[in-house]
Coordinates of C-alpha atoms and ligand atoms in Angstrom, one line a residue:
M251 CA 21.8 27.8 15.5
A252 CA 24.1 28.6 18.4
A253 CA 26.0 25.9 19.1
G254 CA 25.5 23.0 22.2
D255 CA 21.9 24.9 21.5
P256 CA 19.5 22.8 23.6
D257 CA 16.9 22.8 21.3
F258 CA 18.6 21.5 18.3
D259 CA 20.5 19.0 20.4
F260 CA 18.8 15.3 20.6
D261 CA 20.3 11.3 20.6
F262 CA 17.7 9.9 17.7
V263 CA 16.9 11.9 15.5
V264 CA 13.9 10.1 13.1
V265 CA 13.2 12.0 9.3
G266 CA 10.5 11.4 7.7
S267 CA 6.8 10.8 10.6
G268 CA 5.0 7.5 8.3
A269 CA 4.8 4.4 10.0
A270 CA 8.4 3.5 9.5
G271 CA 9.2 6.7 12.0
M272 CA 6.7 7.4 14.5
T273 CA 7.2 3.8 15.7
A274 CA 11.0 4.4 15.7
A275 CA 10.5 7.5 17.6
L276 CA 7.9 6.3 19.8
T277 CA 10.6 2.9 20.3
A278 CA 13.1 5.2 21.3
A279 CA 11.6 7.6 23.8
L280 CA 10.1 5.4 25.4
R281 CA 13.9 3.7 25.6
G282 CA 15.1 7.5 26.7
L283 CA 16.1 8.6 24.0
R284 CA 15.6 12.1 23.4
T285 CA 13.5 12.3 20.2
L286 CA 12.8 14.8 17.5
V287 CA 10.8 13.8 14.1
L288 CA 11.7 16.2 11.5
E289 CA 8.8 16.3 8.5
K290 CA 9.0 17.6 5.0
T291 CA 5.3 18.9 4.9
E292 CA 3.2 20.5 6.8
F293 CA 0.5 17.6 7.2
F294 CA 2.6 14.0 9.3
G295 CA 1.4 10.4 8.3
G296 CA 2.8 10.3 5.0
S297 CA 1.8 7.5 2.6
T298 CA 1.1 5.7 6.1
A299 CA -2.0 7.8 6.1
R300 CA -3.7 7.8 2.4
S301 CA -2.9 3.7 3.1
G302 CA -5.5 1.1 4.2
G303 CA -3.2 1.1 7.7
G304 CA -3.4 -3.3 6.9
V305 CA -0.2 -4.4 8.2
W306 CA 1.2 -8.6 7.8
I307 CA 2.7 -9.2 10.4
P308 CA 2.6 -13.1 11.3
G309 CA 1.6 -14.2 14.6
N310 CA 1.2 -11.0 16.7
A311 CA -1.1 -10.9 19.0
D312 CA -4.4 -9.6 17.8
L313 CA -4.3 -12.0 15.9
R314 CA -4.1 -14.9 18.4
R315 CA -7.1 -13.1 20.6
C316 CA -9.3 -13.3 17.2
G317 CA -8.2 -17.4 17.2
V318 CA -6.2 -17.1 14.0
T319 CA -3.9 -20.2 14.4
D320 CA -0.3 -20.3 13.3
T321 CA 3.3 -20.6 13.7
A322 CA 7.0 -19.2 13.8
E323 CA 7.9 -22.1 11.7
Q324 CA 5.3 -21.4 9.3
A325 CA 5.4 -17.8 8.4
S326 CA 9.3 -18.4 8.2
R327 CA 8.0 -21.5 5.9
Y328 CA 5.9 -18.9 3.9
L329 CA 8.3 -15.4 3.7
G330 CA 11.2 -17.9 3.0
H331 CA 9.0 -19.1 0.1
V332 CA 7.7 -15.6 -1.5
A333 CA 10.4 -13.1 -0.6
G334 CA 13.6 -15.7 0.2
E335 CA 15.7 -14.8 -3.1
D336 CA 16.0 -11.3 -2.5
T337 CA 16.2 -11.1 1.2
P338 CA 19.3 -12.4 3.3
A339 CA 17.7 -15.0 6.2
A340 CA 18.4 -12.4 8.7
L341 CA 16.2 -9.3 7.5
R342 CA 13.6 -11.7 7.5
A343 CA 14.3 -13.6 11.0
A344 CA 14.2 -10.5 12.4
F345 CA 11.2 -8.7 11.3
L346 CA 8.9 -12.0 12.4
E347 CA 11.1 -12.1 15.2
H348 CA 10.9 -8.6 16.7
G349 CA 7.0 -7.9 14.8
P350 CA 5.0 -8.7 17.7
A351 CA 6.3 -7.1 20.5
M352 CA 6.6 -4.3 18.1
L353 CA 3.1 -4.5 17.6
D354 CA 2.5 -5.3 21.5
L355 CA 4.3 -1.9 22.1
V356 CA 2.2 0.5 20.1
V357 CA -1.3 -0.8 21.4
A358 CA 0.1 -0.7 24.8
N359 CA 1.4 3.4 24.4
T360 CA -0.7 5.0 21.8
P361 CA -4.5 4.8 20.8
V362 CA -4.3 2.1 18.0
S363 CA -5.7 -0.9 18.3
F364 CA -6.0 -3.5 16.2
T365 CA -7.8 -6.6 14.7
W366 CA -7.5 -9.1 12.5
V367 CA -9.2 -8.7 8.7
P368 CA -11.1 -11.8 8.4
G369 CA -10.3 -14.1 5.7
Y370 CA -6.9 -11.8 3.9
A371 CA -5.8 -13.9 2.5
D372 CA -1.9 -14.3 2.2
Y373 CA -1.6 -13.1 -1.5
Y374 CA -0.3 -16.9 -2.3
P375 CA -2.0 -18.6 0.4
E376 CA -1.2 -22.0 -1.5
A377 CA 2.1 -21.8 -0.8
P378 CA 4.2 -23.7 1.7
G379 CA 3.4 -22.1 4.6
G380 CA 0.9 -19.7 3.4
R381 CA -2.6 -18.6 4.7
A382 CA -6.0 -18.8 3.3
G383 CA -7.2 -17.0 6.4
G384 CA -5.0 -14.7 6.2
R385 CA -2.2 -12.7 8.5
S386 CA -3.3 -9.3 8.1
V387 CA -4.9 -7.1 11.3
E388 CA -5.7 -3.4 10.2
P389 CA -6.7 -0.4 13.2
K390 CA -9.6 -0.5 15.2
L391 CA -12.5 2.8 14.4
L392 CA -10.4 5.5 15.7
D393 CA -12.2 8.5 17.2
A394 CA -10.4 11.8 16.1
R395 CA -10.8 14.0 18.8
V396 CA -8.1 12.3 20.0
L397 CA -4.7 14.0 18.1
G398 CA -6.8 17.4 20.0
A399 CA -5.6 20.1 17.8
D400 CA -2.8 18.2 15.8
L401 CA -6.4 17.1 13.3
A402 CA -5.5 19.7 11.0
S403 CA -2.1 18.4 10.1
L404 CA -3.2 14.9 9.2
R405 CA -2.1 13.6 6.0
P406 CA -5.9 13.5 3.8
P407 CA -6.7 10.3 2.7
Y408 CA -5.9 9.0 -0.7
L409 CA -9.9 8.4 -1.0
P410 CA -11.8 9.7 1.5
A411 CA -15.4 7.5 1.8
P412 CA -18.4 9.9 0.0
A413 CA -20.4 12.4 2.7
G414 CA -18.7 11.2 6.4
I415 CA -18.6 7.6 6.3
T416 CA -16.2 5.7 7.4
V417 CA -14.8 2.7 5.7
T418 CA -12.7 0.1 7.1
Q419 CA -10.7 -2.5 5.1
A420 CA -13.6 -5.6 5.8
N421 CA -16.5 -3.1 5.2
Y422 CA -14.8 -2.8 2.0
R423 CA -14.7 -6.0 1.1
W424 CA -18.4 -6.4 1.4
M425 CA -19.5 -2.7 0.2
S426 CA -17.5 -3.7 -3.2
L427 CA -20.0 -6.4 -3.7
G428 CA -22.0 -3.0 -4.1
T429 CA -26.1 -5.2 -4.4
S430 CA -24.8 -9.1 -5.2
H431 CA -25.6 -10.0 -2.2
P432 CA -26.8 -9.8 1.4
R433 CA -23.8 -9.7 3.1
A434 CA -23.2 -6.0 1.3
L435 CA -26.6 -4.8 1.5
T436 CA -25.9 -5.6 5.8
T437 CA -22.5 -3.9 5.6
T438 CA -24.0 -0.9 3.9
A439 CA -26.7 -0.2 6.0
R440 CA -24.4 -1.3 9.6
V441 CA -21.7 2.2 8.1
T442 CA -24.4 4.5 7.4
A443 CA -25.8 4.1 10.9
R444 CA -22.7 3.7 12.4
M445 CA -22.0 7.6 10.6
I446 CA -25.4 8.5 11.5
L447 CA -24.9 7.4 15.7
S448 CA -21.3 9.3 15.6
R449 CA -22.1 12.6 13.9
L450 CA -24.6 12.0 17.1
R451 CA -22.5 12.3 20.0
H452 CA -19.5 14.4 18.1
R453 CA -17.7 12.0 17.3
Q454 CA -15.5 12.1 14.1
L455 CA -14.3 8.5 13.0
L456 CA -10.8 7.7 11.7
S457 CA -10.2 4.1 9.9
M458 CA -7.6 2.7 7.9
G459 CA -3.9 3.9 7.7
Q460 CA -5.9 7.4 9.3
A461 CA -6.3 6.1 12.2
L462 CA -2.4 4.1 11.9
A463 CA -1.0 7.4 11.8
A464 CA -3.5 9.3 13.7
G465 CA -2.8 6.7 17.0
L466 CA 1.1 6.9 16.1
R467 CA 1.3 10.3 16.4
V468 CA -0.7 10.9 19.7
G469 CA 1.5 8.3 20.7
L470 CA 4.4 10.7 20.2
T471 CA 2.6 13.3 22.2
R472 CA 2.2 11.3 25.3
V473 CA 6.2 10.6 25.6
G474 CA 6.6 13.8 25.0
V475 CA 8.4 14.1 21.0
P476 CA 8.5 17.1 18.8
V477 CA 7.1 17.1 14.8
W478 CA 8.2 19.6 13.1
L479 CA 6.5 19.8 10.0
S480 CA 7.5 21.5 7.6
T481 CA 11.7 20.6 8.1
P482 CA 12.7 18.9 5.6
M483 CA 16.1 17.4 5.5
T484 CA 19.0 18.4 3.4
G485 CA 21.7 16.4 4.5
L486 CA 23.0 15.1 6.9
E487 CA 26.2 16.0 9.4
I488 CA 29.7 13.0 9.2
S489 CA 32.1 13.3 11.4
G490 CA 34.9 10.9 11.1
G491 CA 32.7 8.2 9.5
R492 CA 30.3 8.4 11.5
V493 CA 26.8 10.4 11.1
T494 CA 26.2 12.7 13.9
G495 CA 23.2 14.6 12.6
V496 CA 21.0 15.7 9.8
R497 CA 20.7 18.8 8.2
A498 CA 17.7 20.7 8.2
L499 CA 15.4 23.6 6.5
R500 CA 13.2 24.9 9.5
D501 CA 11.0 28.2 9.7
G502 CA 13.2 28.1 5.6
Q503 CA 16.5 28.9 7.4
P504 CA 19.5 27.0 7.4
V505 CA 19.5 24.3 11.0
V506 CA 21.9 21.4 11.9
V507 CA 20.2 19.0 14.3
R508 CA 22.6 17.0 16.6
A509 CA 21.6 12.9 17.2
A510 CA 23.5 12.0 19.4
R511 CA 22.8 8.1 19.0
G512 CA 21.7 8.0 15.0
V513 CA 19.0 9.4 12.5
L514 CA 16.6 7.3 11.0
L515 CA 15.6 8.3 7.7
A516 CA 11.9 7.2 7.1
T517 CA 11.5 9.2 4.4
G518 CA 9.1 6.6 2.3
G519 CA 10.3 5.8 -1.0
F520 CA 11.1 8.0 -4.5
E521 CA 7.5 7.4 -6.5
R522 CA 7.2 11.2 -6.8
S523 CA 11.0 11.8 -8.1
A524 CA 10.5 11.6 -12.2
V525 CA 14.3 12.2 -12.3
L526 CA 14.9 8.4 -10.0
R527 CA 12.1 6.7 -11.5
S528 CA 13.6 7.5 -14.7
R529 CA 17.3 6.5 -13.7
Y530 CA 16.5 3.1 -12.0
Q531 CA 13.1 2.3 -13.5
R532 CA 12.1 1.2 -16.6
A533 CA 10.0 3.3 -19.2
P534 CA 7.2 4.4 -20.1
I535 CA 7.4 5.4 -16.3
G536 CA 6.7 8.7 -14.3
T537 CA 5.3 10.6 -11.5
D538 CA 1.6 10.2 -12.5
W539 CA 0.5 6.9 -12.3
T540 CA 1.4 6.9 -8.3
V541 CA -0.8 6.8 -5.3
G542 CA 2.3 7.5 -3.3
S543 CA 2.1 10.7 -0.9
P544 CA 4.1 13.9 -2.4
A545 CA 6.5 14.7 -1.4
N546 CA 8.2 11.3 -1.4
T547 CA 11.1 11.8 -3.6
G548 CA 14.1 10.2 -2.4
D549 CA 15.5 12.7 -0.1
G550 CA 16.7 9.7 2.6
I551 CA 17.5 7.4 -0.4
E552 CA 19.6 10.8 -1.9
A553 CA 21.3 11.5 1.7
G554 CA 22.0 7.6 2.6
V555 CA 23.8 7.3 -1.1
A556 CA 26.2 10.7 -0.5
A557 CA 26.7 9.0 3.3
G558 CA 28.0 5.8 1.5
G559 CA 24.9 3.4 1.9
V560 CA 24.1 0.8 -0.6
L561 CA 21.8 0.6 -2.9
A562 CA 18.9 -2.0 -4.2
L563 CA 15.4 -3.3 -5.9
M564 CA 15.5 0.4 -7.0
D565 CA 13.6 -0.8 -10.2
D566 CA 10.9 -2.3 -8.4
A567 CA 7.8 -1.0 -6.6
W568 CA 4.1 -1.5 -5.0
W569 CA 3.7 -2.3 -8.2
G570 CA -0.3 -2.0 -9.0
P571 CA -3.1 -2.0 -12.4
S572 CA -4.3 1.4 -11.7
I573 CA -7.1 3.6 -13.9
P574 CA -5.3 7.2 -14.8
L575 CA -8.9 9.0 -13.7
P576 CA -8.1 13.3 -14.3
G577 CA -7.9 13.3 -10.5
G578 CA -5.8 10.9 -9.8
P579 CA -5.1 7.0 -10.8
V580 CA -7.4 5.0 -9.0
F581 CA -5.4 1.9 -7.6
C582 CA -7.6 -1.7 -8.8
L583 CA -8.4 -3.4 -6.0
A584 CA -11.9 -5.8 -6.0
E585 CA -12.4 -3.8 -9.9
R586 CA -10.0 -6.0 -11.7
S587 CA -11.3 -9.3 -9.4
L588 CA -14.9 -9.7 -9.7
P589 CA -16.6 -11.2 -12.5
G590 CA -17.4 -9.9 -15.5
S591 CA -13.8 -8.5 -16.3
I592 CA -11.2 -8.9 -18.3
F593 CA -7.9 -7.9 -19.4
V594 CA -6.7 -7.1 -23.3
N595 CA -3.1 -6.6 -24.9
A596 CA -3.3 -4.4 -27.8
A597 CA -4.3 -7.3 -29.9
G598 CA -7.4 -8.3 -28.0
E599 CA -5.9 -10.9 -25.6
R600 CA -5.5 -11.9 -22.3
F601 CA -2.4 -12.0 -20.7
M602 CA -2.9 -12.9 -16.7
N603 CA -5.0 -13.8 -13.9
E604 CA -7.2 -10.8 -13.4
A605 CA -7.0 -11.0 -9.4
A606 CA -3.7 -11.7 -9.7
P607 CA -1.6 -9.5 -6.7
Y608 CA -1.4 -6.5 -7.2
V609 CA 2.9 -6.7 -7.9
D610 CA 2.8 -9.4 -10.1
A611 CA 0.4 -7.9 -12.3
V612 CA 2.4 -5.0 -13.1
H613 CA 5.2 -7.9 -13.1
V614 CA 3.6 -9.2 -16.0
M615 CA 2.8 -5.8 -18.0
Y616 CA 6.0 -5.1 -18.1
A617 CA 7.4 -7.9 -18.8
R618 CA 5.1 -8.9 -21.5
H619 CA 5.4 -4.8 -23.3
T620 CA 6.7 -5.0 -26.4
D621 CA 6.2 -2.2 -29.6
D622 CA 4.4 -4.7 -31.3
N623 CA 2.2 -5.4 -28.5
P624 CA 2.0 -3.1 -26.2
H625 CA 0.4 -4.2 -22.9
I626 CA 1.2 -0.9 -21.4
P627 CA -1.9 0.5 -21.3
C628 CA -4.0 -2.7 -21.5
W629 CA -7.7 -3.2 -20.9
M630 CA -10.0 -3.9 -19.0
I631 CA -13.4 -4.4 -20.5
A632 CA -16.5 -5.1 -18.3
D633 CA -20.0 -6.0 -19.4
Q634 CA -22.8 -3.8 -18.0
R635 CA -24.1 -6.8 -16.0
Y636 CA -20.6 -5.9 -14.3
R637 CA -21.7 -2.1 -14.1
N638 CA -25.2 -3.6 -12.7
R639 CA -24.2 -5.4 -9.8
Y640 CA -20.7 -4.3 -8.7
V641 CA -19.3 -0.3 -6.9
F642 CA -16.8 0.6 -9.0
T643 CA -14.6 2.4 -7.8
G644 CA -16.6 4.7 -5.6
V645 CA -19.5 5.0 -8.2
P646 CA -22.8 2.7 -7.0
P647 CA -24.0 0.0 -9.2
R648 CA -26.2 1.5 -12.6
K649 CA -25.0 5.0 -11.8
P650 CA -23.5 6.4 -14.5
L651 CA -19.9 6.6 -14.6
P652 CA -18.4 10.5 -14.7
R653 CA -18.1 12.4 -18.2
R654 CA -15.0 13.5 -17.5
W655 CA -13.5 9.7 -16.9
Y656 CA -14.7 9.3 -20.4
A657 CA -13.4 12.7 -21.6
S658 CA -10.3 11.8 -20.2
G659 CA -9.1 9.1 -22.8
A660 CA -9.3 6.5 -19.5
V661 CA -12.9 5.4 -20.1
F662 CA -15.0 4.2 -23.0
R663 CA -18.1 2.6 -23.2
A664 CA -20.0 1.2 -26.9
S665 CA -23.1 -0.9 -28.3
S666 CA -20.4 -4.1 -29.2
L667 CA -17.0 -5.3 -28.7
A668 CA -15.9 -4.0 -32.0
E669 CA -16.7 -0.5 -31.0
L670 CA -15.2 -0.7 -28.2
A671 CA -11.7 -2.2 -30.0
D672 CA -12.2 0.0 -32.6
Q673 CA -12.2 3.0 -29.9
I674 CA -9.5 2.3 -27.5
G675 CA -7.5 0.5 -30.5
V676 CA -7.1 -3.2 -29.7
S677 CA -8.0 -5.9 -32.8
A678 CA -11.3 -6.4 -32.8
E679 CA -10.9 -10.1 -33.7
G680 CA -9.1 -10.3 -31.1
L681 CA -10.9 -9.1 -29.0
A682 CA -14.1 -11.1 -30.2
K683 CA -12.5 -14.6 -29.4
T684 CA -10.8 -14.1 -26.1
V685 CA -14.3 -12.4 -24.9
K686 CA -15.6 -16.0 -26.4
E687 CA -13.3 -17.9 -25.0
F688 CA -12.9 -16.3 -21.6
S689 CA -17.3 -16.5 -21.4
E690 CA -16.6 -20.1 -22.0
F691 CA -14.3 -21.2 -19.3
A692 CA -16.6 -18.5 -17.4
S693 CA -20.4 -20.9 -18.1
A694 CA -17.6 -23.9 -16.8
G695 CA -16.9 -22.0 -14.0
K696 CA -12.3 -22.8 -14.9
D697 CA -9.7 -20.7 -16.2
A698 CA -8.2 -23.0 -18.5
E699 CA -5.9 -20.3 -19.5
F700 CA -5.0 -18.8 -16.4
G701 CA -6.5 -19.9 -13.6
R702 CA -8.4 -16.9 -12.0
G703 CA -10.4 -18.2 -9.4
D704 CA -8.1 -20.9 -8.0
S705 CA -6.4 -19.0 -5.1
A706 CA -8.4 -18.3 -1.7
Y707 CA -6.6 -14.8 -2.4
D708 CA -8.0 -14.1 -6.0
R709 CA -11.7 -15.7 -4.6
Y710 CA -11.7 -12.8 -1.4
Y711 CA -12.4 -10.2 -4.1
G712 CA -14.8 -12.6 -5.5
D713 CA -18.6 -12.4 -5.6
P714 CA -19.8 -15.5 -3.1
N715 CA -23.3 -15.4 -5.0
C716 CA -21.6 -16.0 -8.4
K717 CA -21.4 -19.3 -9.2
P718 CA -19.1 -21.8 -9.8
N719 CA -16.4 -19.3 -10.2
P720 CA -16.8 -15.7 -8.0
N721 CA -14.2 -14.4 -10.4
L722 CA -15.6 -15.8 -13.3
A723 CA -18.9 -14.7 -15.3
P724 CA -18.9 -14.8 -19.4
L725 CA -19.0 -10.8 -20.9
T726 CA -22.0 -11.4 -22.8
Q727 CA -24.7 -7.5 -21.7
P728 CA -23.6 -4.4 -24.3
P729 CA -23.3 -1.1 -23.7
F730 CA -19.3 -2.9 -22.9
Y731 CA -17.2 -0.6 -21.1
A732 CA -13.2 0.0 -21.8
F733 CA -10.4 1.5 -18.6
K734 CA -7.3 1.7 -19.7
I735 CA -4.8 0.0 -17.0
V736 CA -1.6 1.5 -16.2
P737 CA 1.3 0.0 -14.1
G738 CA 0.6 2.5 -10.7
D739 CA 2.2 2.3 -7.1
L740 CA 1.4 2.4 -3.9
G741 CA 5.4 3.5 -3.8
T742 CA 8.1 2.5 -4.5
K743 CA 10.5 -0.4 -2.9
G744 CA 14.0 0.3 -3.0
G745 CA 16.6 1.7 -1.0
L746 CA 19.4 1.9 1.2
R747 CA 20.5 -1.7 1.6
T748 CA 20.5 -2.3 5.9
D749 CA 21.0 -4.8 8.4
E750 CA 18.5 -7.0 10.4
H751 CA 19.2 -4.1 12.8
A752 CA 18.0 -1.3 10.3
R753 CA 21.8 0.1 9.7
V754 CA 22.5 1.2 6.6
L755 CA 25.5 -0.7 4.6
R756 CA 28.0 0.0 2.5
D757 CA 28.5 -2.1 -1.2
D758 CA 30.9 -4.6 1.5
G759 CA 28.4 -5.0 3.8
S760 CA 30.3 -2.4 6.6
V761 CA 27.6 -0.5 8.6
I762 CA 27.7 3.1 8.3
E763 CA 27.3 3.9 12.2
G764 CA 25.2 6.1 13.4
L765 CA 23.1 5.9 10.3
Y766 CA 19.7 3.7 10.6
A767 CA 17.1 3.4 7.1
A768 CA 13.8 2.2 7.5
G769 CA 10.4 2.3 5.9
N770 CA 10.5 2.1 1.7
T771 CA 13.6 3.9 1.9
S772 CA 15.0 0.9 3.2
A773 CA 15.7 -2.1 0.5
L774 CA 12.7 -4.1 2.0
V775 CA 12.4 -7.4 3.4
M776 CA 9.9 -8.5 0.8
G777 CA 12.4 -8.4 -2.0
R778 CA 10.4 -8.7 -5.1
S779 CA 7.4 -9.7 -4.1
Y780 CA 4.4 -8.9 -1.3
A781 CA 3.2 -11.9 1.4
G782 CA 0.4 -10.1 2.1
P783 CA -1.7 -7.1 2.4
G784 CA 0.3 -5.1 5.1
A785 CA 3.7 -7.0 4.3
T786 CA 4.4 -2.7 3.8
I787 CA 3.9 -1.3 6.7
G788 CA 4.3 -4.1 8.6
P789 CA 8.1 -4.1 8.2
A790 CA 8.4 -0.4 7.7
M791 CA 7.0 -0.6 11.9
T792 CA 9.2 -3.7 12.4
F793 CA 12.6 -2.3 11.5
G794 CA 11.9 1.7 13.0
Y795 CA 11.3 -0.2 16.5
L796 CA 14.1 -2.3 16.1
A797 CA 16.4 1.5 14.4
A798 CA 15.1 3.4 18.1
L799 CA 16.5 -0.2 20.1
D800 CA 20.3 -0.3 18.4
A801 CA 20.1 3.5 18.9
E802 CA 20.1 2.9 22.5
S803 CA 21.9 0.3 22.9
G804 CA 24.5 2.6 22.0
S805 CA 26.2 0.3 19.7
Ligands
LIG148 C1 -3.6 4.3 -1.1 C2 -2.2 3.5 -0.2 C3 -3.6 2.3 0.3 C4 -2.1 1.3 0.8 N1 -2.4 0.5 1.7 C5 -1.6 -0.2 2.1 C6 -2.3 -1.3 3.7 O1 -3.1 -1.5 3.9 N2 -0.6 -1.6 3.5 C7 0.6 -1.6 3.9 O2 1.2 -2.0 4.3 N3 0.8 -0.4 2.9 C8 -0.2 -0.1 1.9 N4 0.1 1.2 1.4 C9 1.2 1.5 1.3 C10 1.7 1.8 2.4 O3 1.2 2.7 2.8 C11 3.3 3.0 3.0 O4 4.7 1.3 1.6 C12 4.4 2.6 3.9 O5 2.8 3.2 4.7 C13 5.7 3.4 3.8 O6 6.0 4.5 4.8 P1 6.6 4.9 4.8 O7 6.8 5.1 6.9 O8 8.4 4.3 4.5 O9 6.5 6.0 4.2 P2 5.9 7.6 4.4 O10 4.4 6.9 5.6 O11 5.4 7.8 3.3 O12 5.7 8.7 5.0 C14 7.4 9.4 4.7 C15 7.2 10.5 5.0 O13 8.8 11.2 4.9 C16 8.6 12.4 4.4 N5 9.7 13.2 4.0 C17 10.4 12.8 2.5 N6 10.9 13.2 2.2 C18 11.5 14.0 3.3 C19 12.9 15.3 4.2 N7 13.9 15.2 3.1 N8 12.6 15.3 5.2 C20 11.5 15.5 6.3 N9 9.8 14.5 5.5 C21 10.8 13.9 4.6 C22 7.4 12.4 4.1 O14 6.5 13.4 3.5 C23 6.2 11.7 4.6 O15 5.4 12.2 5.0 C24 -0.5 1.8 1.0 C25 -0.3 2.5 0.7 C26 -1.1 4.0 -0.4 C27 -0.9 5.1 -0.5

């Protein structure tokens, strides 16, 4: 690059093309900043494009339009309760105050629009200020043709739905019930009809994170922001204590890109870095159990640290119990809430409410794990009744599970609990006792040990036709199944500590001029918790937006 080359001279440089990065770039360009997005891979979208696309932003216009009643005071009380200990109040206040305006900006300047996910409860709906009806919105379906040639560069989803079917979050809830509920059948019929109709109209519908990432990308095209794919940032340019640009590899050649108003690090988490995971996280850990985006190796976090930034929450992640299947881990959602299944440790004992929020579930796995009584892996035990009624990680009810799952050692089946226990190395006596007790709880409709089904969040993924408790059914019908459960995640949540303008902070609390971080590159406003569906993407977008506003204001 020649000095002063206008091709490498910008006001605001965004590193990473996920929700945080693209929202920031859109905002900056709308505010008149000459903006560039650098993306390491040949695809844009990161984990955002792989995701469910849920966005948790209390009080946003789409929630109001859908008739959700809420107050700022309630939302603040709730967030303070679930994340208060680990996040500064100023960060929580900034998120709640600016989130709705950010979403308005996205809706006004991209083809994305959002709708409430009815009843998708906050993860702690019974906590002060919590909402059983939920505060989460998801993108409405988007015709992929709006992307034009950029469609080829959209990062593929984590689990593509079979036969070109497009499923929303709201659809998934009902479709997971398989054949056990009339609403499951009508939803499946509606989704199939929609697929046929869109084929006839030569439309390709995108949902969830695909729709969000695609819509944001179209917004960038409209405002003229270039997105340089296959251009990894390799470091930051620093002059007089201020970040003035980034170093990157463009067409394999080292280049320096100037950023007069600042650089936003939005490179996602470090879920794919074995080195950082083993440095900061508790064993057993690795990079095989995450479903986060393949290139999220913590580059932004390391660059921020090299510039003097301080880290927080690095031991934590957006955890979730996951099954390590041969094609990649499956992050369990409805599977562990539906009735007729339990989790057990090596002693064959239950040790948690299996339907609990997924971050909490893995916190319990780590907290209880010992050499004498391993909880990693633990095992999800289910019976044939469960398999006859519900979809299991995409496999329809009654359909045999793929042979390669059994061959991999992640799934077992046996005609008796004792035989199953023997196969998976779990105490047969313990398992028999646990299943007997649990089946008594299920018949009574009350989990006296762990309260499964007490929370509205548990019940969201339960079976409303299962009485008296939608999350509990006895395990009585052989054959029995065991699924290996490991501490997977959607990505990591620790990173650079930032202030309410998303400015990266040093250990002494001072600001590194010209350097911002948002999304999973930053230590997030949720602290160790997860307030509700969409509570990673909502803050990622909001702090990306706030970074751009701050860069524009020139502070
Ligand atoms: C299957 C799945 C489902 C999920 N569902 C939800 C949900 O419904 N709601 C929710 O809130 N959260 C959900 N999550 C989590 C959520 O997707 C992420 O937390 C969020 O998208 C992170 O956004 P981000 O902008 O920080 O990073 P990403 O979206 O991961 O984007 C980071 C980008 O930076 C790029 N990058 C990395 N290093 C460099 C470099 N050196 N130079 C340039 N670019 C670089 C990466 O390639 C990537 O494209 C889900 C995640 C997964 C995987």
